[in-house]
């Protein structure tokens, strides 16, 4: 089982889009996949047409010990793809759990063994390095960092790497950064190419060869509550996420 957290404390870089679509592509290849939405904005849940608002059926309820995983887990319309949704209540978890012992590992504690029935567990993180992201990093054994190929792409990355080092030392020694995903790439601009070069210079061979090109179909697919491979299977967006997913699987030969 591989468990991968998609993190970057910047918002709007492609975390949710990548989690949603890599998940769908893995499931299409016959893998058993669990998506965990750890962002109170619940964009990943919405991406799969799930609205958990006001239903008391989200990861927050699991973290509070009020619901079992089986009560909250949803089978999506994609065969082999399950989802633990989020809702806005999760935003208060940080404050409510402040005095709870082991609060950084509470998700791992409650999900525990059930994760092992999956081939892949993909966790979508909020745009911060707070308690929810720390929880993701104790469940995960790998980190993918989606970066937007725009001017400020690498701003804040050193802070992220610092956080990774601390978690690895203190909470999860098996954690590794195993992939950088260049998102919203525009090959037609000099800036896009220059930023991509910078990202490769910084992260070297950790950067996936496949870049996710800018593609309007990707943003449209979210509002239609389906992954790109279902919404627009012929689009650049679908092709890119299929190619990326093949690279992700190919990593297993070298792990
Ligand atoms: N490759 C892309 N091309 C065009 N739009 C994209 C692409 N990837 C993501 N988007 C859109 O950009 C916005 C931010 O992406 P999202 O994945 O939600 O970022 P994050 O989860 O990091 O905040 C969303 O509206 C999404 O639909
Ligand atoms: Mg997001």
PDB file of C-alpha atoms and ligand atoms in Angstrom:
ATOM      1  CA  UNK A   1       0.000   0.000   0.000  1.00  0.00           C
ATOM      2  CA  UNK A   2       1.266   3.479  -0.878  1.00  0.00           C
ATOM      3  CA  UNK A   3      -0.151   6.420   1.007  1.00  0.00           C
ATOM      4  CA  UNK A   4       0.574   9.768  -0.556  1.00  0.00           C
ATOM      5  CA  UNK A   5      -0.164  13.260   0.759  1.00  0.00           C
ATOM      6  CA  UNK A   6      -0.542  15.992  -1.846  1.00  0.00           C
ATOM      7  CA  UNK A   7       0.800  19.050  -0.060  1.00  0.00           C
ATOM      8  CA  UNK A   8       1.750  22.643  -0.689  1.00  0.00           C
ATOM      9  CA  UNK A   9       0.792  25.407   1.698  1.00  0.00           C
ATOM     10  CA  UNK A  10      -0.046  27.577  -1.280  1.00  0.00           C
ATOM     11  CA  UNK A  11      -3.623  27.449  -2.483  1.00  0.00           C
ATOM     12  CA  UNK A  12      -4.650  27.076  -6.102  1.00  0.00           C
ATOM     13  CA  UNK A  13      -1.596  25.129  -7.253  1.00  0.00           C
ATOM     14  CA  UNK A  14      -3.350  21.906  -8.316  1.00  0.00           C
ATOM     15  CA  UNK A  15      -3.391  19.758  -5.153  1.00  0.00           C
ATOM     16  CA  UNK A  16      -7.059  18.855  -5.297  1.00  0.00           C
ATOM     17  CA  UNK A  17      -7.173  18.485  -9.078  1.00  0.00           C
ATOM     18  CA  UNK A  18      -4.172  16.157  -8.938  1.00  0.00           C
ATOM     19  CA  UNK A  19      -5.496  14.079  -6.024  1.00  0.00           C
ATOM     20  CA  UNK A  20      -8.889  13.678  -7.687  1.00  0.00           C
ATOM     21  CA  UNK A  21      -7.596  12.774 -11.124  1.00  0.00           C
ATOM     22  CA  UNK A  22      -4.632  10.591 -10.181  1.00  0.00           C
ATOM     23  CA  UNK A  23      -7.101   8.693  -7.984  1.00  0.00           C
ATOM     24  CA  UNK A  24      -9.489   8.151 -10.894  1.00  0.00           C
ATOM     25  CA  UNK A  25      -6.683   7.080 -13.234  1.00  0.00           C
ATOM     26  CA  UNK A  26      -5.334   4.575 -10.708  1.00  0.00           C
ATOM     27  CA  UNK A  27      -8.821   3.138 -10.197  1.00  0.00           C
ATOM     28  CA  UNK A  28      -9.288   2.886 -13.975  1.00  0.00           C
ATOM     29  CA  UNK A  29      -6.170   0.699 -14.033  1.00  0.00           C
ATOM     30  CA  UNK A  30      -7.799  -1.684 -11.572  1.00  0.00           C
ATOM     31  CA  UNK A  31      -6.192  -0.377  -8.370  1.00  0.00           C
ATOM     32  CA  UNK A  32      -8.114  -0.048  -5.161  1.00  0.00           C
ATOM     33  CA  UNK A  33      -7.946   3.601  -4.126  1.00  0.00           C
ATOM     34  CA  UNK A  34      -9.034   5.624  -1.107  1.00  0.00           C
ATOM     35  CA  UNK A  35      -9.207   9.402  -1.351  1.00  0.00           C
ATOM     36  CA  UNK A  36      -9.159  11.333   1.913  1.00  0.00           C
ATOM     37  CA  UNK A  37     -10.310  14.935   1.875  1.00  0.00           C
ATOM     38  CA  UNK A  38      -8.486  16.783   4.663  1.00  0.00           C
ATOM     39  CA  UNK A  39      -9.314  20.279   3.476  1.00  0.00           C
ATOM     40  CA  UNK A  40     -12.270  22.015   5.186  1.00  0.00           C
ATOM     41  CA  UNK A  41     -13.054  23.622   1.801  1.00  0.00           C
ATOM     42  CA  UNK A  42     -14.069  20.100   0.723  1.00  0.00           C
ATOM     43  CA  UNK A  43     -13.100  20.681  -2.914  1.00  0.00           C
ATOM     44  CA  UNK A  44     -12.086  17.056  -3.377  1.00  0.00           C
ATOM     45  CA  UNK A  45     -15.470  15.879  -2.119  1.00  0.00           C
ATOM     46  CA  UNK A  46     -17.197  18.321  -4.470  1.00  0.00           C
ATOM     47  CA  UNK A  47     -15.032  17.007  -7.303  1.00  0.00           C
ATOM     48  CA  UNK A  48     -16.810  13.694  -6.802  1.00  0.00           C
ATOM     49  CA  UNK A  49     -20.225  15.251  -6.432  1.00  0.00           C
ATOM     50  CA  UNK A  50     -20.288  14.652  -2.675  1.00  0.00           C
ATOM     51  CA  UNK A  51     -21.703  17.320  -0.422  1.00  0.00           C
ATOM     52  CA  UNK A  52     -21.218  16.374   3.230  1.00  0.00           C
ATOM     53  CA  UNK A  53     -22.179  19.792   4.623  1.00  0.00           C
ATOM     54  CA  UNK A  54     -24.538  19.627   7.549  1.00  0.00           C
ATOM     55  CA  UNK A  55     -24.817  15.824   7.444  1.00  0.00           C
ATOM     56  CA  UNK A  56     -22.313  15.070  10.209  1.00  0.00           C
ATOM     57  CA  UNK A  57     -20.666  12.565   7.904  1.00  0.00           C
ATOM     58  CA  UNK A  58     -17.120  13.727   7.289  1.00  0.00           C
ATOM     59  CA  UNK A  59     -13.543  13.078   8.346  1.00  0.00           C
ATOM     60  CA  UNK A  60     -14.189  15.577  11.130  1.00  0.00           C
ATOM     61  CA  UNK A  61     -16.698  13.205  12.744  1.00  0.00           C
ATOM     62  CA  UNK A  62     -14.124  10.425  12.602  1.00  0.00           C
ATOM     63  CA  UNK A  63     -11.463  12.658  14.169  1.00  0.00           C
ATOM     64  CA  UNK A  64     -13.830  13.518  17.021  1.00  0.00           C
ATOM     65  CA  UNK A  65     -14.561   9.837  17.572  1.00  0.00           C
ATOM     66  CA  UNK A  66     -18.256  10.421  16.858  1.00  0.00           C
ATOM     67  CA  UNK A  67     -18.496   8.241  13.750  1.00  0.00           C
ATOM     68  CA  UNK A  68     -16.831   5.068  12.514  1.00  0.00           C
ATOM     69  CA  UNK A  69     -15.001   5.097   9.213  1.00  0.00           C
ATOM     70  CA  UNK A  70     -17.592   2.727   7.725  1.00  0.00           C
ATOM     71  CA  UNK A  71     -20.367   5.235   8.465  1.00  0.00           C
ATOM     72  CA  UNK A  72     -18.576   8.044   6.653  1.00  0.00           C
ATOM     73  CA  UNK A  73     -16.826   6.275   3.776  1.00  0.00           C
ATOM     74  CA  UNK A  74     -18.437   6.730   0.368  1.00  0.00           C
ATOM     75  CA  UNK A  75     -18.114   4.547  -2.701  1.00  0.00           C
ATOM     76  CA  UNK A  76     -17.795   6.958  -5.626  1.00  0.00           C
ATOM     77  CA  UNK A  77     -19.309   6.415  -9.063  1.00  0.00           C
ATOM     78  CA  UNK A  78     -15.881   5.172 -10.175  1.00  0.00           C
ATOM     79  CA  UNK A  79     -15.394   1.478  -9.512  1.00  0.00           C
ATOM     80  CA  UNK A  80     -12.630   0.813  -6.972  1.00  0.00           C
ATOM     81  CA  UNK A  81     -12.518   4.426  -5.793  1.00  0.00           C
ATOM     82  CA  UNK A  82     -13.672   5.272  -2.264  1.00  0.00           C
ATOM     83  CA  UNK A  83     -13.773   8.668  -0.586  1.00  0.00           C
ATOM     84  CA  UNK A  84     -13.749   9.964   2.959  1.00  0.00           C
ATOM     85  CA  UNK A  85     -15.273  13.422   2.543  1.00  0.00           C
ATOM     86  CA  UNK A  86     -14.672  16.624   4.420  1.00  0.00           C
ATOM     87  CA  UNK A  87     -16.931  19.469   5.391  1.00  0.00           C
ATOM     88  CA  UNK A  88     -16.494  22.959   6.770  1.00  0.00           C
ATOM     89  CA  UNK A  89     -16.731  21.696  10.377  1.00  0.00           C
ATOM     90  CA  UNK A  90     -13.217  20.395   9.894  1.00  0.00           C
ATOM     91  CA  UNK A  91     -12.013  24.008  10.044  1.00  0.00           C
ATOM     92  CA  UNK A  92     -12.599  23.998  13.789  1.00  0.00           C
ATOM     93  CA  UNK A  93     -10.640  20.775  14.399  1.00  0.00           C
ATOM     94  CA  UNK A  94      -7.387  22.672  14.858  1.00  0.00           C
ATOM     95  CA  UNK A  95      -8.763  24.672  17.769  1.00  0.00           C
ATOM     96  CA  UNK A  96     -10.915  21.931  19.291  1.00  0.00           C
ATOM     97  CA  UNK A  97      -8.131  19.384  19.380  1.00  0.00           C
ATOM     98  CA  UNK A  98      -5.543  21.763  20.790  1.00  0.00           C
ATOM     99  CA  UNK A  99      -5.420  19.996  24.158  1.00  0.00           C
ATOM    100  CA  UNK A 100      -5.834  16.478  22.798  1.00  0.00           C
ATOM    101  CA  UNK A 101      -2.896  14.159  23.347  1.00  0.00           C
ATOM    102  CA  UNK A 102      -1.585  12.790  20.055  1.00  0.00           C
ATOM    103  CA  UNK A 103      -3.548  15.265  17.977  1.00  0.00           C
ATOM    104  CA  UNK A 104      -1.038  15.030  15.094  1.00  0.00           C
ATOM    105  CA  UNK A 105      -1.768  11.325  14.705  1.00  0.00           C
ATOM    106  CA  UNK A 106      -5.489  11.303  15.308  1.00  0.00           C
ATOM    107  CA  UNK A 107      -6.434  10.499  11.697  1.00  0.00           C
ATOM    108  CA  UNK A 108      -3.950   7.643  11.627  1.00  0.00           C
ATOM    109  CA  UNK A 109      -5.301   6.406  14.952  1.00  0.00           C
ATOM    110  CA  UNK A 110      -8.899   6.230  13.742  1.00  0.00           C
ATOM    111  CA  UNK A 111      -8.238   4.997  10.191  1.00  0.00           C
ATOM    112  CA  UNK A 112      -5.549   2.545  11.208  1.00  0.00           C
ATOM    113  CA  UNK A 113      -5.761  -0.927   9.756  1.00  0.00           C
ATOM    114  CA  UNK A 114      -8.564  -0.239   7.289  1.00  0.00           C
ATOM    115  CA  UNK A 115      -6.088   1.608   5.067  1.00  0.00           C
ATOM    116  CA  UNK A 116      -4.374  -1.677   4.285  1.00  0.00           C
ATOM    117  CA  UNK A 117      -7.212  -2.909   2.084  1.00  0.00           C
ATOM    118  CA  UNK A 118      -6.243  -0.246  -0.470  1.00  0.00           C
ATOM    119  CA  UNK A 119      -3.430  -0.184  -3.017  1.00  0.00           C
ATOM    120  CA  UNK A 120      -3.275   3.607  -2.789  1.00  0.00           C
ATOM    121  CA  UNK A 121      -4.411   6.122  -0.198  1.00  0.00           C
ATOM    122  CA  UNK A 122      -4.308   9.689  -1.553  1.00  0.00           C
ATOM    123  CA  UNK A 123      -4.744  12.587   0.840  1.00  0.00           C
ATOM    124  CA  UNK A 124      -5.706  16.076  -0.266  1.00  0.00           C
ATOM    125  CA  UNK A 125      -4.339  18.675   2.154  1.00  0.00           C
ATOM    126  CA  UNK A 126      -5.477  22.213   2.969  1.00  0.00           C
ATOM    127  CA  UNK A 127      -3.275  25.160   1.965  1.00  0.00           C
ATOM    128  CA  UNK A 128      -1.479  25.431   5.296  1.00  0.00           C
ATOM    129  CA  UNK A 129       1.054  23.543   7.355  1.00  0.00           C
ATOM    130  CA  UNK A 130      -1.256  23.268  10.365  1.00  0.00           C
ATOM    131  CA  UNK A 131      -2.681  20.336  12.291  1.00  0.00           C
ATOM    132  CA  UNK A 132      -4.597  18.827   9.359  1.00  0.00           C
ATOM    133  CA  UNK A 133      -1.528  18.711   7.142  1.00  0.00           C
ATOM    134  CA  UNK A 134       0.507  17.264  10.026  1.00  0.00           C
ATOM    135  CA  UNK A 135      -2.107  14.518  10.326  1.00  0.00           C
ATOM    136  CA  UNK A 136      -1.789  13.801   6.618  1.00  0.00           C
ATOM    137  CA  UNK A 137       1.969  13.538   7.009  1.00  0.00           C
ATOM    138  CA  UNK A 138       1.693  10.960   9.758  1.00  0.00           C
ATOM    139  CA  UNK A 139      -0.710   8.788   7.729  1.00  0.00           C
ATOM    140  CA  UNK A 140       1.314   9.099   4.521  1.00  0.00           C
ATOM    141  CA  UNK A 141       4.608   7.501   3.700  1.00  0.00           C
ATOM    142  CA  UNK A 142       5.088   9.713   0.651  1.00  0.00           C
ATOM    143  CA  UNK A 143       4.636  13.354  -0.281  1.00  0.00           C
ATOM    144  CA  UNK A 144       3.798  14.693  -3.720  1.00  0.00           C
ATOM    145  CA  UNK A 145       4.190  18.456  -4.072  1.00  0.00           C
ATOM    146  CA  UNK A 146       2.080  19.977  -6.841  1.00  0.00           C
ATOM    147  CA  UNK A 147       3.588  23.280  -7.968  1.00  0.00           C
ATOM    148  CA  UNK A 148       2.092  25.817 -10.287  1.00  0.00           C
ATOM    149  CA  UNK A 149       4.500  26.754 -13.053  1.00  0.00           C
ATOM    150  CA  UNK A 150       4.129  30.450 -12.314  1.00  0.00           C
ATOM    151  CA  UNK A 151       6.552  33.090 -11.076  1.00  0.00           C
ATOM    152  CA  UNK A 152       6.148  32.434  -7.346  1.00  0.00           C
ATOM    153  CA  UNK A 153       6.232  28.636  -7.705  1.00  0.00           C
ATOM    154  CA  UNK A 154       9.147  28.086  -5.351  1.00  0.00           C
ATOM    155  CA  UNK A 155       8.226  30.746  -2.828  1.00  0.00           C
ATOM    156  CA  UNK A 156       7.517  29.060   0.489  1.00  0.00           C
ATOM    157  CA  UNK A 157       9.016  25.757  -0.598  1.00  0.00           C
ATOM    158  CA  UNK A 158      11.857  26.013   1.913  1.00  0.00           C
ATOM    159  CA  UNK A 159       9.303  26.328   4.725  1.00  0.00           C
ATOM    160  CA  UNK A 160       7.550  23.240   3.408  1.00  0.00           C
ATOM    161  CA  UNK A 161      10.819  21.297   3.296  1.00  0.00           C
ATOM    162  CA  UNK A 162      11.632  22.428   6.839  1.00  0.00           C
ATOM    163  CA  UNK A 163       8.272  21.074   8.014  1.00  0.00           C
ATOM    164  CA  UNK A 164       8.949  17.816   6.189  1.00  0.00           C
ATOM    165  CA  UNK A 165      12.327  17.464   7.957  1.00  0.00           C
ATOM    166  CA  UNK A 166      10.751  18.010  11.378  1.00  0.00           C
ATOM    167  CA  UNK A 167       7.944  15.500  10.773  1.00  0.00           C
ATOM    168  CA  UNK A 168      10.389  12.937   9.462  1.00  0.00           C
ATOM    169  CA  UNK A 169      12.607  13.329  12.539  1.00  0.00           C
ATOM    170  CA  UNK A 170       9.895  13.428  15.167  1.00  0.00           C
ATOM    171  CA  UNK A 171       6.739  11.731  13.910  1.00  0.00           C
ATOM    172  CA  UNK A 172       7.196   9.638  10.798  1.00  0.00           C
ATOM    173  CA  UNK A 173      10.666   8.415   9.902  1.00  0.00           C
ATOM    174  CA  UNK A 174       9.411   6.575   6.800  1.00  0.00           C
ATOM    175  CA  UNK A 175       8.159   9.765   5.113  1.00  0.00           C
ATOM    176  CA  UNK A 176       9.789  10.698   1.788  1.00  0.00           C
ATOM    177  CA  UNK A 177       9.198  13.330  -0.881  1.00  0.00           C
ATOM    178  CA  UNK A 178       8.740  11.157  -3.939  1.00  0.00           C
ATOM    179  CA  UNK A 179       7.278  13.449  -6.563  1.00  0.00           C
ATOM    180  CA  UNK A 180       6.944  17.035  -7.723  1.00  0.00           C
ATOM    181  CA  UNK A 181       4.046  17.644 -10.092  1.00  0.00           C
ATOM    182  CA  UNK A 182       4.334  20.664 -12.383  1.00  0.00           C
ATOM    183  CA  UNK A 183       0.757  21.891 -12.802  1.00  0.00           C
ATOM    184  CA  UNK A 184      -0.972  24.424 -15.037  1.00  0.00           C
ATOM    185  CA  UNK A 185       1.965  24.390 -17.379  1.00  0.00           C
ATOM    186  CA  UNK A 186       1.889  26.671 -20.391  1.00  0.00           C
ATOM    187  CA  UNK A 187       4.634  25.643 -22.793  1.00  0.00           C
ATOM    188  CA  UNK A 188       3.855  28.560 -25.096  1.00  0.00           C
ATOM    189  CA  UNK A 189       5.192  31.129 -22.650  1.00  0.00           C
ATOM    190  CA  UNK A 190       8.840  31.726 -21.890  1.00  0.00           C
ATOM    191  CA  UNK A 191       7.884  32.123 -18.246  1.00  0.00           C
ATOM    192  CA  UNK A 192       6.311  28.659 -18.065  1.00  0.00           C
ATOM    193  CA  UNK A 193       9.431  27.071 -19.494  1.00  0.00           C
ATOM    194  CA  UNK A 194      11.756  29.150 -17.281  1.00  0.00           C
ATOM    195  CA  UNK A 195       9.848  28.299 -14.123  1.00  0.00           C
ATOM    196  CA  UNK A 196       9.799  24.619 -15.042  1.00  0.00           C
ATOM    197  CA  UNK A 197      13.583  24.746 -15.499  1.00  0.00           C
ATOM    198  CA  UNK A 198      13.937  26.346 -12.058  1.00  0.00           C
ATOM    199  CA  UNK A 199      11.732  23.686 -10.482  1.00  0.00           C
ATOM    200  CA  UNK A 200      13.854  20.945 -12.091  1.00  0.00           C
ATOM    201  CA  UNK A 201      17.044  22.645 -10.947  1.00  0.00           C
ATOM    202  CA  UNK A 202      15.709  22.700  -7.388  1.00  0.00           C
ATOM    203  CA  UNK A 203      14.130  19.268  -7.103  1.00  0.00           C
ATOM    204  CA  UNK A 204      16.190  17.475  -9.770  1.00  0.00           C
ATOM    205  CA  UNK A 205      14.946  13.990 -10.637  1.00  0.00           C
ATOM    206  CA  UNK A 206      12.027  14.176  -8.204  1.00  0.00           C
ATOM    207  CA  UNK A 207      10.068  16.170 -10.785  1.00  0.00           C
ATOM    208  CA  UNK A 208       7.754  13.973 -12.845  1.00  0.00           C
ATOM    209  CA  UNK A 209       8.489  14.086 -16.562  1.00  0.00           C
ATOM    210  CA  UNK A 210       4.790  14.609 -17.271  1.00  0.00           C
ATOM    211  CA  UNK A 211       3.704  18.216 -16.809  1.00  0.00           C
ATOM    212  CA  UNK A 212       0.023  18.921 -16.351  1.00  0.00           C
ATOM    213  CA  UNK A 213      -0.799  21.472 -19.015  1.00  0.00           C
ATOM    214  CA  UNK A 214      -3.241  24.302 -18.497  1.00  0.00           C
ATOM    215  CA  UNK A 215      -6.559  22.945 -19.615  1.00  0.00           C
ATOM    216  CA  UNK A 216      -9.923  24.562 -19.047  1.00  0.00           C
ATOM    217  CA  UNK A 217     -11.628  21.152 -19.071  1.00  0.00           C
ATOM    218  CA  UNK A 218      -9.898  20.402 -15.778  1.00  0.00           C
ATOM    219  CA  UNK A 219     -11.623  23.275 -14.021  1.00  0.00           C
ATOM    220  CA  UNK A 220     -14.918  22.498 -15.736  1.00  0.00           C
ATOM    221  CA  UNK A 221     -14.807  18.871 -14.598  1.00  0.00           C
ATOM    222  CA  UNK A 222     -14.799  19.928 -10.934  1.00  0.00           C
ATOM    223  CA  UNK A 223     -18.134  21.658 -11.179  1.00  0.00           C
ATOM    224  CA  UNK A 224     -19.583  18.638 -12.972  1.00  0.00           C
ATOM    225  CA  UNK A 225     -18.574  16.417 -10.051  1.00  0.00           C
ATOM    226  CA  UNK A 226     -16.461  14.004 -12.057  1.00  0.00           C
ATOM    227  CA  UNK A 227     -12.824  13.316 -12.868  1.00  0.00           C
ATOM    228  CA  UNK A 228     -11.372  14.532 -16.146  1.00  0.00           C
ATOM    229  CA  UNK A 229     -11.092  11.028 -17.596  1.00  0.00           C
ATOM    230  CA  UNK A 230     -14.878  10.737 -17.382  1.00  0.00           C
ATOM    231  CA  UNK A 231     -15.790  14.353 -18.155  1.00  0.00           C
ATOM    232  CA  UNK A 232     -13.465  14.861 -21.141  1.00  0.00           C
ATOM    233  CA  UNK A 233     -11.446  11.702 -21.839  1.00  0.00           C
ATOM    234  CA  UNK A 234      -9.896  13.129 -25.009  1.00  0.00           C
ATOM    235  CA  UNK A 235      -8.698  16.377 -23.420  1.00  0.00           C
ATOM    236  CA  UNK A 236      -5.092  17.337 -22.744  1.00  0.00           C
ATOM    237  CA  UNK A 237      -5.954  17.270 -19.053  1.00  0.00           C
ATOM    238  CA  UNK A 238      -7.042  13.636 -19.219  1.00  0.00           C
ATOM    239  CA  UNK A 239      -4.015  12.641 -21.289  1.00  0.00           C
ATOM    240  CA  UNK A 240      -1.652  14.356 -18.854  1.00  0.00           C
ATOM    241  CA  UNK A 241      -3.133  12.744 -15.748  1.00  0.00           C
ATOM    242  CA  UNK A 242      -3.119   9.313 -17.412  1.00  0.00           C
ATOM    243  CA  UNK A 243       0.567   9.778 -18.301  1.00  0.00           C
ATOM    244  CA  UNK A 244       1.395  11.034 -14.802  1.00  0.00           C
ATOM    245  CA  UNK A 245      -0.361   8.056 -13.241  1.00  0.00           C
ATOM    246  CA  UNK A 246       1.687   5.651 -15.367  1.00  0.00           C
ATOM    247  CA  UNK A 247       4.838   7.360 -14.091  1.00  0.00           C
ATOM    248  CA  UNK A 248       3.593   7.043 -10.522  1.00  0.00           C
ATOM    249  CA  UNK A 249       3.053   3.306 -10.966  1.00  0.00           C
ATOM    250  CA  UNK A 250       6.437   2.961 -12.669  1.00  0.00           C
ATOM    251  CA  UNK A 251       8.099   4.412  -9.544  1.00  0.00           C
ATOM    252  CA  UNK A 252       7.283   1.124  -7.844  1.00  0.00           C
ATOM    253  CA  UNK A 253       9.904  -0.683  -9.874  1.00  0.00           C
ATOM    254  CA  UNK A 254      12.577   1.444  -8.258  1.00  0.00           C
ATOM    255  CA  UNK A 255      11.183   1.608  -4.716  1.00  0.00           C
TER     256      UNK A 255
HETATM  257  N1  LIG B   1      -3.978  22.138 -15.306  1.00  0.00           N
HETATM  258  C1  LIG B   1      -4.973  22.992 -15.036  1.00  0.00           C
HETATM  259  N2  LIG B   1      -5.468  23.785 -16.011  1.00  0.00           N
HETATM  260  C2  LIG B   1      -6.459  24.673 -15.758  1.00  0.00           C
HETATM  261  N3  LIG B   1      -7.042  24.833 -14.563  1.00  0.00           N
HETATM  262  C3  LIG B   1      -6.600  24.069 -13.542  1.00  0.00           C
HETATM  263  C4  LIG B   1      -5.558  23.107 -13.729  1.00  0.00           C
HETATM  264  N4  LIG B   1      -5.335  22.491 -12.531  1.00  0.00           N
HETATM  265  C5  LIG B   1      -6.185  23.039 -11.651  1.00  0.00           C
HETATM  266  N5  LIG B   1      -6.953  23.981 -12.247  1.00  0.00           N
HETATM  267  C6  LIG B   1      -7.971  24.841 -11.614  1.00  0.00           C
HETATM  268  O1  LIG B   1      -7.287  25.763 -10.776  1.00  0.00           O
HETATM  269  C7  LIG B   1      -7.969  25.936  -9.542  1.00  0.00           C
HETATM  270  C8  LIG B   1      -7.074  25.520  -8.386  1.00  0.00           C
HETATM  271  O2  LIG B   1      -6.757  24.144  -8.488  1.00  0.00           O
HETATM  272  P1  LIG B   1      -6.858  23.182  -7.225  1.00  0.00           P
HETATM  273  O3  LIG B   1      -6.506  21.810  -7.685  1.00  0.00           O
HETATM  274  O4  LIG B   1      -8.177  23.350  -6.554  1.00  0.00           O
HETATM  275  O5  LIG B   1      -5.695  23.756  -6.324  1.00  0.00           O
HETATM  276  P2  LIG B   1      -5.402  23.544  -4.758  1.00  0.00           P
HETATM  277  O6  LIG B   1      -6.089  22.303  -4.329  1.00  0.00           O
HETATM  278  O7  LIG B   1      -3.909  23.463  -4.689  1.00  0.00           O
HETATM  279  O8  LIG B   1      -5.931  24.765  -4.076  1.00  0.00           O
HETATM  280  C9  LIG B   1      -9.209  25.093  -9.649  1.00  0.00           C
HETATM  281  O9  LIG B   1     -10.272  25.911 -10.076  1.00  0.00           O
HETATM  282  C10 LIG B   1      -8.893  24.069 -10.711  1.00  0.00           C
HETATM  283  O10 LIG B   1     -10.039  23.619 -11.394  1.00  0.00           O
HETATM  284 MG1  LIG B   2      -7.473  22.107  -2.785  1.00  0.00          MG
END
